[in-house]
Structure formats: structure tokens, C-alpha cells
Amino acid sequence: MKTWEPMFMDPEFKETVWGGTGIMSIFGKKIPSAHTGESWEIAARENGNSTIRNGRLAGKTLAEALETNPVEILGYSFMGKGAYRFPLLVKIIDAEDDLSIQVHPNDEQAPVLEGPQGRGKTEMWYVMDAEPDAQIVYGFERDMDPETLDAAIENGVLENYLNYVPVKKGDAFLIPAGTLHSLCGGVILAEIQQNSDTTYRIYDYNRAGLDGNPRPLHLEKAKEVLNFSKVSEDPHENIDEGIVCPYFQVYRRNLRGMQEIAVTTDRFQIVMIVEGSGKIDGIPFRKGDTILLPAAGETVGLEGRAVYLQILG
Ligand code: ZN
């Protein structure tokens, strides 16, 4: 057996006002309540950690494992780039109800607005399941400016300015920092993002949070970072050719029989199973499993019938 076998991860779940039961019904995960909005599949943060299920580091959180074995897990190319910090956060999100309408800052803006610890957040979405009329908000449908935005929110007509995009299973989107976005109810998706939690909400449907209080809005900061230009192109991406940005690369792969993934010592990879089942280096996987391939693990062999996302940091 290899010293560094593929690491299956147990997620940390997050209950949210807009969450549901889809993470259980579709992926068979043991969720904490009927308001489970997020499954943090690969996470090494103070406010959320995934736990390694198998192998020599079984039982350790990803953050603990990174303290003892940063090079073996992350790879050489991440050494010296901000001391052992895991660069990505990978989630499954179940939006039973609409999420807040929000925007994230980029790496230059976040430290200015949040202090030195602030991090930017570019994210991508891969739709794993969607109700027939499901849609997302992706940017504005006309050119905007801060004053028009203020007036639209004040008059309760923000919806008239939003670019709604219909979505179905298999659709993928890149959401660069600065893009206004929201997930509407009836969508379950994989979210791959920079490891950051900085979110500026501009509208939350006047809802109370799980604690009964309205969740805070951050309109002023949002206006500092928003891209106010109209979205002129269909934002759908071709996930089979890959979504490539400075922070991650994500490709959808079909597994029919045997396949190899070449893992090199310079970087980790992640495999997220979105359909089907099989084995990776002899270890059984199924739909909903997220597997970290440590950089020291070398090439892995897959077999089975599955669709998966191959993620490179
Ligand atoms: Zn977001």
C-alpha cells in the first residue's frame, strides 16, 4: 500500500435559514437538521474543518494534518505562499430557499476592507441537481451605478435589475470576485472557492436568521467591490473543457472502466464524485464523496462508472 493514499474526507455541516435535506436525500450524508445548507467537504478553517477518514492521518482534521505534513499534502508549489494555508474551500450547497444577494471582494480589496487577514473570494458553481424552473442571479441585467442600486433596494424593486439565468443539472459558472450573485431555491451545487468567508450581503428578503434576528447587510462595502456593468454574455461555462482561473482549475471527467490521474509532488488535487461509483486505488467511492489526493501520493488509479470533478489548486 502507498504511504500517501487518497484521503476521503468527512465534512462539517452548516445549518442555514435557506438550507434543506437534499444533502441527505441525494448524497446519503448524515445531516444535523432539515435546515442543512452546506457540507464543507474540503475545509481547513477556524470556523469549519473536514476530517480525514482513512489512511495514516485518519481522524485528524485537514488543518491538523497540514501542520504536521504540509509539503506531502499541499505540494512544493504551495510552500512559501502563505505558510501551509489550504488555498481552497470545497462545499456542497443545498438551497431549498433563496440565498441572500451578495458579492465578494478580491485579493486586493479584502485586506483594505477587512484588515490584513482579509482574503478575496472567487468561486465556481457546478449544478448537481435542480428543480425544473431553477435559476440563479448572475450580475446585473442593465448597467448600474451606486445611486440606482440604493434606490432599487429602498423601493423594493431590486429584482428588476438582476440578471436571472435558468440552470439545470450539469451547468457550471465561474463567479469572479465583484460579481453580484445569488442561488435561488431548488438548486444543489458544488462550490469551489478561494479559502475565504468574506461575503457582503446587499439584500436578504427581509428574513430573520436561524437565531431570529435579521442577518447583517453590508451595502456600503458591497458598493466598493461590485462590478456594476451589465452582463452581456451567457455566463455558462464549458466544464468539460475546464474552468480555469488564477485560483483553481476544475474539469468534469467521465469514468468508464479504468483511468489514471497523474499526481505530481508540486500540487495536491481533489476528486469530487458527482455521479456513479467505483474505486480509487482500490478504495470504494460513491456519489457525494470528496477525495483529497495529497501531492506525495503519486499517480492514482480509478475504476468504475462515474462522473467526477477534477480540481487542481
Ligand atoms: Zn458567493
PDB file of C-alpha atoms and ligand atoms in Angstrom:
ATOM      1  CA  MET A   1       0.000   0.000   0.000  1.00  0.00           C
ATOM      2  CA  LYS A   2       1.101   3.561  -0.674  1.00  0.00           C
ATOM      3  CA  THR A   3       2.304   5.795   2.145  1.00  0.00           C
ATOM      4  CA  TRP A   4       0.055   8.614   0.956  1.00  0.00           C
ATOM      5  CA  GLU A   5      -3.199   7.109  -0.205  1.00  0.00           C
ATOM      6  CA  PRO A   6      -6.199   9.153  -1.392  1.00  0.00           C
ATOM      7  CA  MET A   7      -7.783  10.901   1.605  1.00  0.00           C
ATOM      8  CA  PHE A   8     -11.544  10.511   1.907  1.00  0.00           C
ATOM      9  CA  MET A   9     -12.986  13.440   3.842  1.00  0.00           C
ATOM     10  CA  ASP A  10     -15.847  13.633   6.327  1.00  0.00           C
ATOM     11  CA  PRO A  11     -17.441  17.064   6.011  1.00  0.00           C
ATOM     12  CA  GLU A  12     -18.531  19.630   8.547  1.00  0.00           C
ATOM     13  CA  PHE A  13     -22.177  20.598   8.055  1.00  0.00           C
ATOM     14  CA  LYS A  14     -23.591  24.109   8.361  1.00  0.00           C
ATOM     15  CA  GLU A  15     -27.221  24.805   9.227  1.00  0.00           C
ATOM     16  CA  THR A  16     -28.680  27.836   7.487  1.00  0.00           C
ATOM     17  CA  VAL A  17     -32.013  29.601   7.200  1.00  0.00           C
ATOM     18  CA  TRP A  18     -32.244  28.631   3.500  1.00  0.00           C
ATOM     19  CA  GLY A  19     -30.954  25.025   3.760  1.00  0.00           C
ATOM     20  CA  GLY A  20     -32.881  21.772   3.304  1.00  0.00           C
ATOM     21  CA  THR A  21     -32.482  17.983   3.322  1.00  0.00           C
ATOM     22  CA  GLY A  22     -31.023  17.455  -0.155  1.00  0.00           C
ATOM     23  CA  ILE A  23     -27.512  16.680   1.090  1.00  0.00           C
ATOM     24  CA  MET A  24     -29.036  13.624   2.786  1.00  0.00           C
ATOM     25  CA  SER A  25     -31.581  12.605   0.146  1.00  0.00           C
ATOM     26  CA  ILE A  26     -29.210  12.926  -2.821  1.00  0.00           C
ATOM     27  CA  PHE A  27     -25.841  12.033  -1.308  1.00  0.00           C
ATOM     28  CA  GLY A  28     -26.810   9.930   1.723  1.00  0.00           C
ATOM     29  CA  LYS A  29     -24.916  12.114   4.190  1.00  0.00           C
ATOM     30  CA  LYS A  30     -25.942  12.248   7.853  1.00  0.00           C
ATOM     31  CA  ILE A  31     -27.062  15.872   8.137  1.00  0.00           C
ATOM     32  CA  PRO A  32     -27.753  17.546  11.501  1.00  0.00           C
ATOM     33  CA  SER A  33     -31.188  19.028  10.689  1.00  0.00           C
ATOM     34  CA  ALA A  34     -33.749  19.785   7.980  1.00  0.00           C
ATOM     35  CA  HIS A  35     -32.082  23.190   7.535  1.00  0.00           C
ATOM     36  CA  THR A  36     -28.695  21.938   6.374  1.00  0.00           C
ATOM     37  CA  GLY A  37     -27.418  24.400   3.808  1.00  0.00           C
ATOM     38  CA  GLU A  38     -23.764  23.495   3.429  1.00  0.00           C
ATOM     39  CA  SER A  39     -21.490  20.496   3.602  1.00  0.00           C
ATOM     40  CA  TRP A  40     -17.892  21.680   3.890  1.00  0.00           C
ATOM     41  CA  GLU A  41     -16.244  18.811   2.050  1.00  0.00           C
ATOM     42  CA  ILE A  42     -12.666  20.077   1.984  1.00  0.00           C
ATOM     43  CA  ALA A  43     -12.126  22.753   4.589  1.00  0.00           C
ATOM     44  CA  ALA A  44      -9.305  23.900   6.829  1.00  0.00           C
ATOM     45  CA  ARG A  45     -10.583  26.978   8.602  1.00  0.00           C
ATOM     46  CA  GLU A  46     -11.136  28.213  12.143  1.00  0.00           C
ATOM     47  CA  ASN A  47     -14.880  28.122  11.522  1.00  0.00           C
ATOM     48  CA  GLY A  48     -15.019  24.763   9.770  1.00  0.00           C
ATOM     49  CA  ASN A  49     -12.902  21.684   9.165  1.00  0.00           C
ATOM     50  CA  SER A  50     -13.193  18.468   7.240  1.00  0.00           C
ATOM     51  CA  THR A  51     -11.799  15.309   8.852  1.00  0.00           C
ATOM     52  CA  ILE A  52      -9.674  12.660   7.194  1.00  0.00           C
ATOM     53  CA  ARG A  53     -11.473   9.290   7.221  1.00  0.00           C
ATOM     54  CA  ASN A  54      -8.748   6.832   6.201  1.00  0.00           C
ATOM     55  CA  GLY A  55      -5.035   6.204   5.958  1.00  0.00           C
ATOM     56  CA  ARG A  56      -2.142   7.254   8.173  1.00  0.00           C
ATOM     57  CA  LEU A  57      -3.788  10.543   9.231  1.00  0.00           C
ATOM     58  CA  ALA A  58      -7.282   9.125   9.847  1.00  0.00           C
ATOM     59  CA  GLY A  59      -9.206  11.099  12.478  1.00  0.00           C
ATOM     60  CA  LYS A  60      -7.198  14.288  12.033  1.00  0.00           C
ATOM     61  CA  THR A  61      -8.790  17.424  10.676  1.00  0.00           C
ATOM     62  CA  LEU A  62      -7.325  18.780   7.484  1.00  0.00           C
ATOM     63  CA  ALA A  63      -5.910  21.739   9.447  1.00  0.00           C
ATOM     64  CA  GLU A  64      -4.147  19.387  11.912  1.00  0.00           C
ATOM     65  CA  ALA A  65      -2.768  17.290   9.066  1.00  0.00           C
ATOM     66  CA  LEU A  66      -1.410  20.394   7.354  1.00  0.00           C
ATOM     67  CA  GLU A  67       0.536  21.289  10.498  1.00  0.00           C
ATOM     68  CA  THR A  68       2.436  18.008  10.514  1.00  0.00           C
ATOM     69  CA  ASN A  69       2.682  17.289   6.771  1.00  0.00           C
ATOM     70  CA  PRO A  70       2.312  20.467   4.723  1.00  0.00           C
ATOM     71  CA  VAL A  71       4.623  19.506   1.869  1.00  0.00           C
ATOM     72  CA  GLU A  72       3.268  15.988   1.487  1.00  0.00           C
ATOM     73  CA  ILE A  73      -0.316  17.231   1.317  1.00  0.00           C
ATOM     74  CA  LEU A  74      -0.129  20.593  -0.462  1.00  0.00           C
ATOM     75  CA  GLY A  75       2.908  20.080  -2.663  1.00  0.00           C
ATOM     76  CA  TYR A  76       6.041  22.101  -3.270  1.00  0.00           C
ATOM     77  CA  SER A  77       4.379  24.823  -5.312  1.00  0.00           C
ATOM     78  CA  PHE A  78       2.371  25.983  -2.266  1.00  0.00           C
ATOM     79  CA  MET A  79       5.316  26.208   0.119  1.00  0.00           C
ATOM     80  CA  GLY A  80       6.225  29.785   0.848  1.00  0.00           C
ATOM     81  CA  LYS A  81       2.886  31.051  -0.460  1.00  0.00           C
ATOM     82  CA  GLY A  82       1.498  31.982   2.943  1.00  0.00           C
ATOM     83  CA  ALA A  83       2.605  29.195   5.247  1.00  0.00           C
ATOM     84  CA  TYR A  84       0.619  25.996   4.907  1.00  0.00           C
ATOM     85  CA  ARG A  85      -2.716  27.654   4.370  1.00  0.00           C
ATOM     86  CA  PHE A  86      -5.030  25.427   2.367  1.00  0.00           C
ATOM     87  CA  PRO A  87      -5.886  27.545  -0.683  1.00  0.00           C
ATOM     88  CA  LEU A  88      -9.372  26.227  -1.435  1.00  0.00           C
ATOM     89  CA  LEU A  89     -12.717  25.579   0.214  1.00  0.00           C
ATOM     90  CA  VAL A  90     -14.944  22.948  -1.404  1.00  0.00           C
ATOM     91  CA  LYS A  91     -18.612  22.696  -0.432  1.00  0.00           C
ATOM     92  CA  ILE A  92     -21.902  21.127  -1.397  1.00  0.00           C
ATOM     93  CA  ILE A  93     -24.689  23.694  -1.064  1.00  0.00           C
ATOM     94  CA  ASP A  94     -28.391  22.849  -0.805  1.00  0.00           C
ATOM     95  CA  ALA A  95     -30.534  25.911  -1.458  1.00  0.00           C
ATOM     96  CA  GLU A  96     -34.042  24.931  -0.508  1.00  0.00           C
ATOM     97  CA  ASP A  97     -34.851  28.635  -0.309  1.00  0.00           C
ATOM     98  CA  ASP A  98     -33.186  31.674  -1.923  1.00  0.00           C
ATOM     99  CA  LEU A  99     -29.759  32.706  -0.645  1.00  0.00           C
ATOM    100  CA  SER A 100     -29.022  36.340   0.066  1.00  0.00           C
ATOM    101  CA  ILE A 101     -27.947  38.510  -2.863  1.00  0.00           C
ATOM    102  CA  GLN A 102     -24.250  39.017  -2.306  1.00  0.00           C
ATOM    103  CA  VAL A 103     -20.815  39.869  -3.604  1.00  0.00           C
ATOM    104  CA  HIS A 104     -17.246  39.094  -2.523  1.00  0.00           C
ATOM    105  CA  PRO A 105     -14.121  41.273  -2.647  1.00  0.00           C
ATOM    106  CA  ASN A 106     -10.948  40.315  -4.498  1.00  0.00           C
ATOM    107  CA  ASP A 107      -7.472  39.765  -3.021  1.00  0.00           C
ATOM    108  CA  GLU A 108      -6.566  43.453  -3.324  1.00  0.00           C
ATOM    109  CA  GLN A 109      -9.822  44.794  -1.846  1.00  0.00           C
ATOM    110  CA  ALA A 110     -10.278  42.329   1.037  1.00  0.00           C
ATOM    111  CA  PRO A 111      -7.259  43.420   3.150  1.00  0.00           C
ATOM    112  CA  VAL A 112      -8.264  47.075   2.714  1.00  0.00           C
ATOM    113  CA  LEU A 113     -11.854  46.456   3.820  1.00  0.00           C
ATOM    114  CA  GLU A 114     -11.285  43.665   6.363  1.00  0.00           C
ATOM    115  CA  GLY A 115      -7.741  44.151   7.620  1.00  0.00           C
ATOM    116  CA  PRO A 116      -4.616  42.119   6.890  1.00  0.00           C
ATOM    117  CA  GLN A 117      -6.388  38.769   7.344  1.00  0.00           C
ATOM    118  CA  GLY A 118      -8.966  39.606   4.661  1.00  0.00           C
ATOM    119  CA  ARG A 119      -8.984  37.314   1.656  1.00  0.00           C
ATOM    120  CA  GLY A 120     -10.649  37.611  -1.706  1.00  0.00           C
ATOM    121  CA  LYS A 121     -13.183  35.126  -2.931  1.00  0.00           C
ATOM    122  CA  THR A 122     -13.637  33.981  -6.481  1.00  0.00           C
ATOM    123  CA  GLU A 123     -15.844  30.916  -6.694  1.00  0.00           C
ATOM    124  CA  MET A 124     -17.287  28.477  -9.214  1.00  0.00           C
ATOM    125  CA  TRP A 125     -20.544  26.526  -9.188  1.00  0.00           C
ATOM    126  CA  TYR A 126     -21.335  23.133 -10.632  1.00  0.00           C
ATOM    127  CA  VAL A 127     -25.055  22.318 -10.536  1.00  0.00           C
ATOM    128  CA  MET A 128     -25.547  18.802  -9.149  1.00  0.00           C
ATOM    129  CA  ASP A 129     -29.329  18.853  -9.061  1.00  0.00           C
ATOM    130  CA  ALA A 130     -32.007  21.420  -9.897  1.00  0.00           C
ATOM    131  CA  GLU A 131     -35.771  21.722  -9.932  1.00  0.00           C
ATOM    132  CA  PRO A 132     -37.343  22.357 -13.372  1.00  0.00           C
ATOM    133  CA  ASP A 133     -37.614  26.166 -13.104  1.00  0.00           C
ATOM    134  CA  ALA A 134     -34.436  26.685 -11.106  1.00  0.00           C
ATOM    135  CA  GLN A 135     -32.372  29.808 -11.655  1.00  0.00           C
ATOM    136  CA  ILE A 136     -29.515  31.838 -10.275  1.00  0.00           C
ATOM    137  CA  VAL A 137     -28.741  35.537 -10.112  1.00  0.00           C
ATOM    138  CA  TYR A 138     -25.582  36.391 -12.042  1.00  0.00           C
ATOM    139  CA  GLY A 139     -24.751  40.105 -12.162  1.00  0.00           C
ATOM    140  CA  PHE A 140     -26.976  42.940 -13.355  1.00  0.00           C
ATOM    141  CA  GLU A 141     -29.182  42.845 -16.432  1.00  0.00           C
ATOM    142  CA  ARG A 142     -28.549  46.516 -17.182  1.00  0.00           C
ATOM    143  CA  ASP A 143     -25.695  48.920 -16.482  1.00  0.00           C
ATOM    144  CA  MET A 144     -25.931  50.153 -12.921  1.00  0.00           C
ATOM    145  CA  ASP A 145     -24.380  52.688 -10.587  1.00  0.00           C
ATOM    146  CA  PRO A 146     -24.347  53.017  -6.779  1.00  0.00           C
ATOM    147  CA  GLU A 147     -27.225  55.537  -6.684  1.00  0.00           C
ATOM    148  CA  THR A 148     -29.521  53.402  -8.838  1.00  0.00           C
ATOM    149  CA  LEU A 149     -28.702  50.406  -6.658  1.00  0.00           C
ATOM    150  CA  ASP A 150     -29.552  52.328  -3.475  1.00  0.00           C
ATOM    151  CA  ALA A 151     -32.861  53.456  -4.937  1.00  0.00           C
ATOM    152  CA  ALA A 152     -33.753  49.960  -6.175  1.00  0.00           C
ATOM    153  CA  ILE A 153     -33.134  48.472  -2.729  1.00  0.00           C
ATOM    154  CA  GLU A 154     -35.001  51.271  -0.965  1.00  0.00           C
ATOM    155  CA  ASN A 155     -38.003  50.922  -3.262  1.00  0.00           C
ATOM    156  CA  GLY A 156     -38.008  47.121  -3.030  1.00  0.00           C
ATOM    157  CA  VAL A 157     -37.555  46.640  -6.775  1.00  0.00           C
ATOM    158  CA  LEU A 158     -34.023  45.229  -6.879  1.00  0.00           C
ATOM    159  CA  GLU A 159     -35.294  42.119  -8.706  1.00  0.00           C
ATOM    160  CA  ASN A 160     -35.968  44.266 -11.808  1.00  0.00           C
ATOM    161  CA  TYR A 161     -32.256  44.926 -12.202  1.00  0.00           C
ATOM    162  CA  LEU A 162     -30.909  41.409 -11.674  1.00  0.00           C
ATOM    163  CA  ASN A 163     -29.714  39.068 -14.396  1.00  0.00           C
ATOM    164  CA  TYR A 164     -31.591  35.780 -13.815  1.00  0.00           C
ATOM    165  CA  VAL A 165     -30.105  32.717 -15.514  1.00  0.00           C
ATOM    166  CA  PRO A 166     -32.018  29.396 -15.794  1.00  0.00           C
ATOM    167  CA  VAL A 167     -29.976  26.413 -14.600  1.00  0.00           C
ATOM    168  CA  LYS A 168     -30.104  22.652 -14.918  1.00  0.00           C
ATOM    169  CA  LYS A 169     -28.041  19.741 -13.685  1.00  0.00           C
ATOM    170  CA  GLY A 170     -24.529  19.817 -15.143  1.00  0.00           C
ATOM    171  CA  ASP A 171     -24.355  23.584 -15.658  1.00  0.00           C
ATOM    172  CA  ALA A 172     -21.228  25.383 -14.448  1.00  0.00           C
ATOM    173  CA  PHE A 173     -20.415  29.025 -13.715  1.00  0.00           C
ATOM    174  CA  LEU A 174     -17.342  30.996 -12.738  1.00  0.00           C
ATOM    175  CA  ILE A 175     -18.165  33.837 -10.350  1.00  0.00           C
ATOM    176  CA  PRO A 176     -15.229  36.229 -10.192  1.00  0.00           C
ATOM    177  CA  ALA A 177     -14.955  38.449  -7.116  1.00  0.00           C
ATOM    178  CA  GLY A 178     -17.072  41.565  -7.700  1.00  0.00           C
ATOM    179  CA  THR A 179     -19.904  39.712  -9.445  1.00  0.00           C
ATOM    180  CA  LEU A 180     -23.298  40.099  -7.797  1.00  0.00           C
ATOM    181  CA  HIS A 181     -24.777  36.627  -7.332  1.00  0.00           C
ATOM    182  CA  SER A 182     -27.356  34.537  -5.570  1.00  0.00           C
ATOM    183  CA  LEU A 183     -28.537  30.990  -5.610  1.00  0.00           C
ATOM    184  CA  CYS A 184     -32.316  30.692  -5.884  1.00  0.00           C
ATOM    185  CA  GLY A 185     -34.253  27.921  -4.180  1.00  0.00           C
ATOM    186  CA  GLY A 186     -34.323  24.445  -5.719  1.00  0.00           C
ATOM    187  CA  VAL A 187     -30.630  24.071  -6.592  1.00  0.00           C
ATOM    188  CA  ILE A 188     -27.947  21.787  -5.167  1.00  0.00           C
ATOM    189  CA  LEU A 189     -24.441  22.515  -6.286  1.00  0.00           C
ATOM    190  CA  ALA A 190     -20.761  22.038  -5.719  1.00  0.00           C
ATOM    191  CA  GLU A 191     -18.947  25.245  -4.863  1.00  0.00           C
ATOM    192  CA  ILE A 192     -15.201  25.503  -5.287  1.00  0.00           C
ATOM    193  CA  GLN A 193     -13.772  28.748  -3.999  1.00  0.00           C
ATOM    194  CA  GLN A 194     -10.797  30.541  -2.619  1.00  0.00           C
ATOM    195  CA  ASN A 195     -10.472  29.794   1.088  1.00  0.00           C
ATOM    196  CA  SER A 196     -12.296  32.900   2.303  1.00  0.00           C
ATOM    197  CA  ASP A 197     -15.506  33.711   4.101  1.00  0.00           C
ATOM    198  CA  THR A 198     -15.857  37.388   3.238  1.00  0.00           C
ATOM    199  CA  THR A 199     -19.381  37.985   1.986  1.00  0.00           C
ATOM    200  CA  TYR A 200     -21.162  41.303   1.527  1.00  0.00           C
ATOM    201  CA  ARG A 201     -24.949  40.873   1.510  1.00  0.00           C
ATOM    202  CA  ILE A 202     -26.964  43.566  -0.187  1.00  0.00           C
ATOM    203  CA  TYR A 203     -30.420  42.010   0.192  1.00  0.00           C
ATOM    204  CA  ASP A 204     -31.785  39.146   2.287  1.00  0.00           C
ATOM    205  CA  TYR A 205     -35.550  39.189   1.533  1.00  0.00           C
ATOM    206  CA  ASN A 206     -36.179  40.810   4.950  1.00  0.00           C
ATOM    207  CA  ARG A 207     -35.696  37.393   6.525  1.00  0.00           C
ATOM    208  CA  ALA A 208     -34.705  36.502  10.054  1.00  0.00           C
ATOM    209  CA  GLY A 209     -31.685  34.255  10.536  1.00  0.00           C
ATOM    210  CA  LEU A 210     -31.795  30.952  12.471  1.00  0.00           C
ATOM    211  CA  ASP A 211     -31.324  32.970  15.679  1.00  0.00           C
ATOM    212  CA  GLY A 212     -34.439  35.025  14.923  1.00  0.00           C
ATOM    213  CA  ASN A 213     -32.560  38.232  14.096  1.00  0.00           C
ATOM    214  CA  PRO A 214     -32.126  39.666  10.603  1.00  0.00           C
ATOM    215  CA  ARG A 215     -28.716  38.794   9.153  1.00  0.00           C
ATOM    216  CA  PRO A 216     -26.478  41.836   8.724  1.00  0.00           C
ATOM    217  CA  LEU A 217     -26.279  43.597   5.370  1.00  0.00           C
ATOM    218  CA  HIS A 218     -23.115  45.222   4.048  1.00  0.00           C
ATOM    219  CA  LEU A 219     -24.302  47.578   1.347  1.00  0.00           C
ATOM    220  CA  GLU A 220     -21.506  50.131   1.704  1.00  0.00           C
ATOM    221  CA  LYS A 221     -18.706  47.601   1.414  1.00  0.00           C
ATOM    222  CA  ALA A 222     -20.569  45.855  -1.400  1.00  0.00           C
ATOM    223  CA  LYS A 223     -20.647  49.079  -3.388  1.00  0.00           C
ATOM    224  CA  GLU A 224     -16.850  49.313  -3.023  1.00  0.00           C
ATOM    225  CA  VAL A 225     -16.333  45.996  -4.772  1.00  0.00           C
ATOM    226  CA  LEU A 226     -19.326  45.485  -7.093  1.00  0.00           C
ATOM    227  CA  ASN A 227     -18.978  45.202 -10.834  1.00  0.00           C
ATOM    228  CA  PHE A 228     -21.844  47.499 -11.938  1.00  0.00           C
ATOM    229  CA  SER A 229     -21.645  46.641 -15.639  1.00  0.00           C
ATOM    230  CA  LYS A 230     -24.445  44.794 -17.365  1.00  0.00           C
ATOM    231  CA  VAL A 231     -23.762  41.100 -18.011  1.00  0.00           C
ATOM    232  CA  SER A 232     -23.771  40.908 -21.793  1.00  0.00           C
ATOM    233  CA  GLU A 233     -22.854  37.257 -22.313  1.00  0.00           C
ATOM    234  CA  ASP A 234     -24.361  33.953 -21.239  1.00  0.00           C
ATOM    235  CA  PRO A 235     -22.278  33.083 -18.141  1.00  0.00           C
ATOM    236  CA  HIS A 236     -22.477  29.291 -18.654  1.00  0.00           C
ATOM    237  CA  GLU A 237     -19.006  27.730 -18.828  1.00  0.00           C
ATOM    238  CA  ASN A 238     -17.905  24.571 -20.618  1.00  0.00           C
ATOM    239  CA  ILE A 239     -16.894  22.428 -17.655  1.00  0.00           C
ATOM    240  CA  ASP A 240     -15.607  19.594 -19.870  1.00  0.00           C
ATOM    241  CA  GLU A 241     -13.006  21.947 -21.342  1.00  0.00           C
ATOM    242  CA  GLY A 242     -12.434  23.209 -17.801  1.00  0.00           C
ATOM    243  CA  ILE A 243     -12.907  26.316 -15.731  1.00  0.00           C
ATOM    244  CA  VAL A 244      -9.505  27.873 -15.297  1.00  0.00           C
ATOM    245  CA  CYS A 245      -8.799  30.945 -13.194  1.00  0.00           C
ATOM    246  CA  PRO A 246      -5.772  32.099 -11.178  1.00  0.00           C
ATOM    247  CA  TYR A 247      -7.036  30.269  -8.057  1.00  0.00           C
ATOM    248  CA  PHE A 248      -8.206  26.866  -9.298  1.00  0.00           C
ATOM    249  CA  GLN A 249      -8.890  24.671 -12.297  1.00  0.00           C
ATOM    250  CA  VAL A 250     -11.950  22.422 -12.447  1.00  0.00           C
ATOM    251  CA  TYR A 251     -12.684  19.806 -15.106  1.00  0.00           C
ATOM    252  CA  ARG A 252     -15.578  17.366 -15.405  1.00  0.00           C
ATOM    253  CA  ARG A 253     -14.414  13.844 -16.237  1.00  0.00           C
ATOM    254  CA  ASN A 254     -16.293  10.732 -17.273  1.00  0.00           C
ATOM    255  CA  LEU A 255     -15.080   7.433 -15.850  1.00  0.00           C
ATOM    256  CA  ARG A 256     -15.987   4.316 -17.849  1.00  0.00           C
ATOM    257  CA  GLY A 257     -13.718   1.468 -16.785  1.00  0.00           C
ATOM    258  CA  MET A 258     -10.142   2.299 -15.827  1.00  0.00           C
ATOM    259  CA  GLN A 259      -8.395   5.658 -15.656  1.00  0.00           C
ATOM    260  CA  GLU A 260      -5.380   7.270 -14.060  1.00  0.00           C
ATOM    261  CA  ILE A 261      -4.868  10.693 -12.544  1.00  0.00           C
ATOM    262  CA  ALA A 262      -1.259  11.818 -12.612  1.00  0.00           C
ATOM    263  CA  VAL A 263      -0.473  13.457  -9.278  1.00  0.00           C
ATOM    264  CA  THR A 264       2.865  15.212  -9.045  1.00  0.00           C
ATOM    265  CA  THR A 265       4.769  16.345  -5.965  1.00  0.00           C
ATOM    266  CA  ASP A 266       4.238  20.030  -6.778  1.00  0.00           C
ATOM    267  CA  ARG A 267       0.492  20.144  -6.038  1.00  0.00           C
ATOM    268  CA  PHE A 268      -2.468  18.354  -4.473  1.00  0.00           C
ATOM    269  CA  GLN A 269      -5.634  17.541  -6.408  1.00  0.00           C
ATOM    270  CA  ILE A 270      -9.237  16.917  -5.400  1.00  0.00           C
ATOM    271  CA  VAL A 271     -11.733  14.462  -6.853  1.00  0.00           C
ATOM    272  CA  MET A 272     -15.414  15.131  -6.233  1.00  0.00           C
ATOM    273  CA  ILE A 273     -17.777  12.324  -7.248  1.00  0.00           C
ATOM    274  CA  VAL A 274     -20.963  13.803  -8.724  1.00  0.00           C
ATOM    275  CA  GLU A 275     -22.466  10.608 -10.190  1.00  0.00           C
ATOM    276  CA  GLY A 276     -21.890   6.859 -10.006  1.00  0.00           C
ATOM    277  CA  SER A 277     -19.454   4.764  -8.005  1.00  0.00           C
ATOM    278  CA  GLY A 278     -16.192   2.869  -8.285  1.00  0.00           C
ATOM    279  CA  LYS A 279     -12.796   2.560  -6.640  1.00  0.00           C
ATOM    280  CA  ILE A 280      -9.782   4.807  -6.305  1.00  0.00           C
ATOM    281  CA  ASP A 281      -6.527   2.957  -5.609  1.00  0.00           C
ATOM    282  CA  GLY A 282      -8.774   0.064  -4.559  1.00  0.00           C
ATOM    283  CA  ILE A 283     -10.841   2.109  -2.062  1.00  0.00           C
ATOM    284  CA  PRO A 284     -14.586   2.185  -2.879  1.00  0.00           C
ATOM    285  CA  PHE A 285     -16.165   5.597  -3.578  1.00  0.00           C
ATOM    286  CA  ARG A 286     -19.690   6.713  -4.283  1.00  0.00           C
ATOM    287  CA  LYS A 287     -21.623   9.766  -5.362  1.00  0.00           C
ATOM    288  CA  GLY A 288     -21.050  12.638  -2.942  1.00  0.00           C
ATOM    289  CA  ASP A 289     -17.560  11.560  -1.841  1.00  0.00           C
ATOM    290  CA  THR A 290     -14.861  14.205  -1.972  1.00  0.00           C
ATOM    291  CA  ILE A 291     -11.319  12.862  -2.005  1.00  0.00           C
ATOM    292  CA  LEU A 292      -8.109  14.797  -1.477  1.00  0.00           C
ATOM    293  CA  LEU A 293      -5.151  13.450  -3.419  1.00  0.00           C
ATOM    294  CA  PRO A 294      -2.060  14.519  -1.482  1.00  0.00           C
ATOM    295  CA  ALA A 295       0.840  15.764  -3.567  1.00  0.00           C
ATOM    296  CA  ALA A 296       3.079  12.992  -2.231  1.00  0.00           C
ATOM    297  CA  GLY A 297       0.579  10.325  -3.264  1.00  0.00           C
ATOM    298  CA  GLU A 298       1.717   9.909  -6.866  1.00  0.00           C
ATOM    299  CA  THR A 299      -0.492   8.683  -9.684  1.00  0.00           C
ATOM    300  CA  VAL A 300      -3.816   7.130  -8.645  1.00  0.00           C
ATOM    301  CA  GLY A 301      -5.903   4.542 -10.472  1.00  0.00           C
ATOM    302  CA  LEU A 302      -9.677   4.824 -10.805  1.00  0.00           C
ATOM    303  CA  GLU A 303     -12.148   2.193 -11.930  1.00  0.00           C
ATOM    304  CA  GLY A 304     -15.909   2.163 -12.189  1.00  0.00           C
ATOM    305  CA  ARG A 305     -18.678   4.185 -13.779  1.00  0.00           C
ATOM    306  CA  ALA A 306     -18.810   7.720 -12.530  1.00  0.00           C
ATOM    307  CA  VAL A 307     -18.760  11.405 -13.324  1.00  0.00           C
ATOM    308  CA  TYR A 308     -16.360  13.437 -11.227  1.00  0.00           C
ATOM    309  CA  LEU A 309     -14.872  16.882 -10.919  1.00  0.00           C
ATOM    310  CA  GLN A 310     -11.086  17.018 -11.026  1.00  0.00           C
ATOM    311  CA  ILE A 311      -9.931  20.052  -9.090  1.00  0.00           C
ATOM    312  CA  LEU A 312      -6.423  21.485  -9.089  1.00  0.00           C
ATOM    313  CA  GLY A 313      -5.381  24.188  -6.661  1.00  0.00           C
TER     314      GLY A 313
HETATM  315 ZN    ZN B   1     -20.808  33.686  -3.023  1.00  0.00          ZN
END
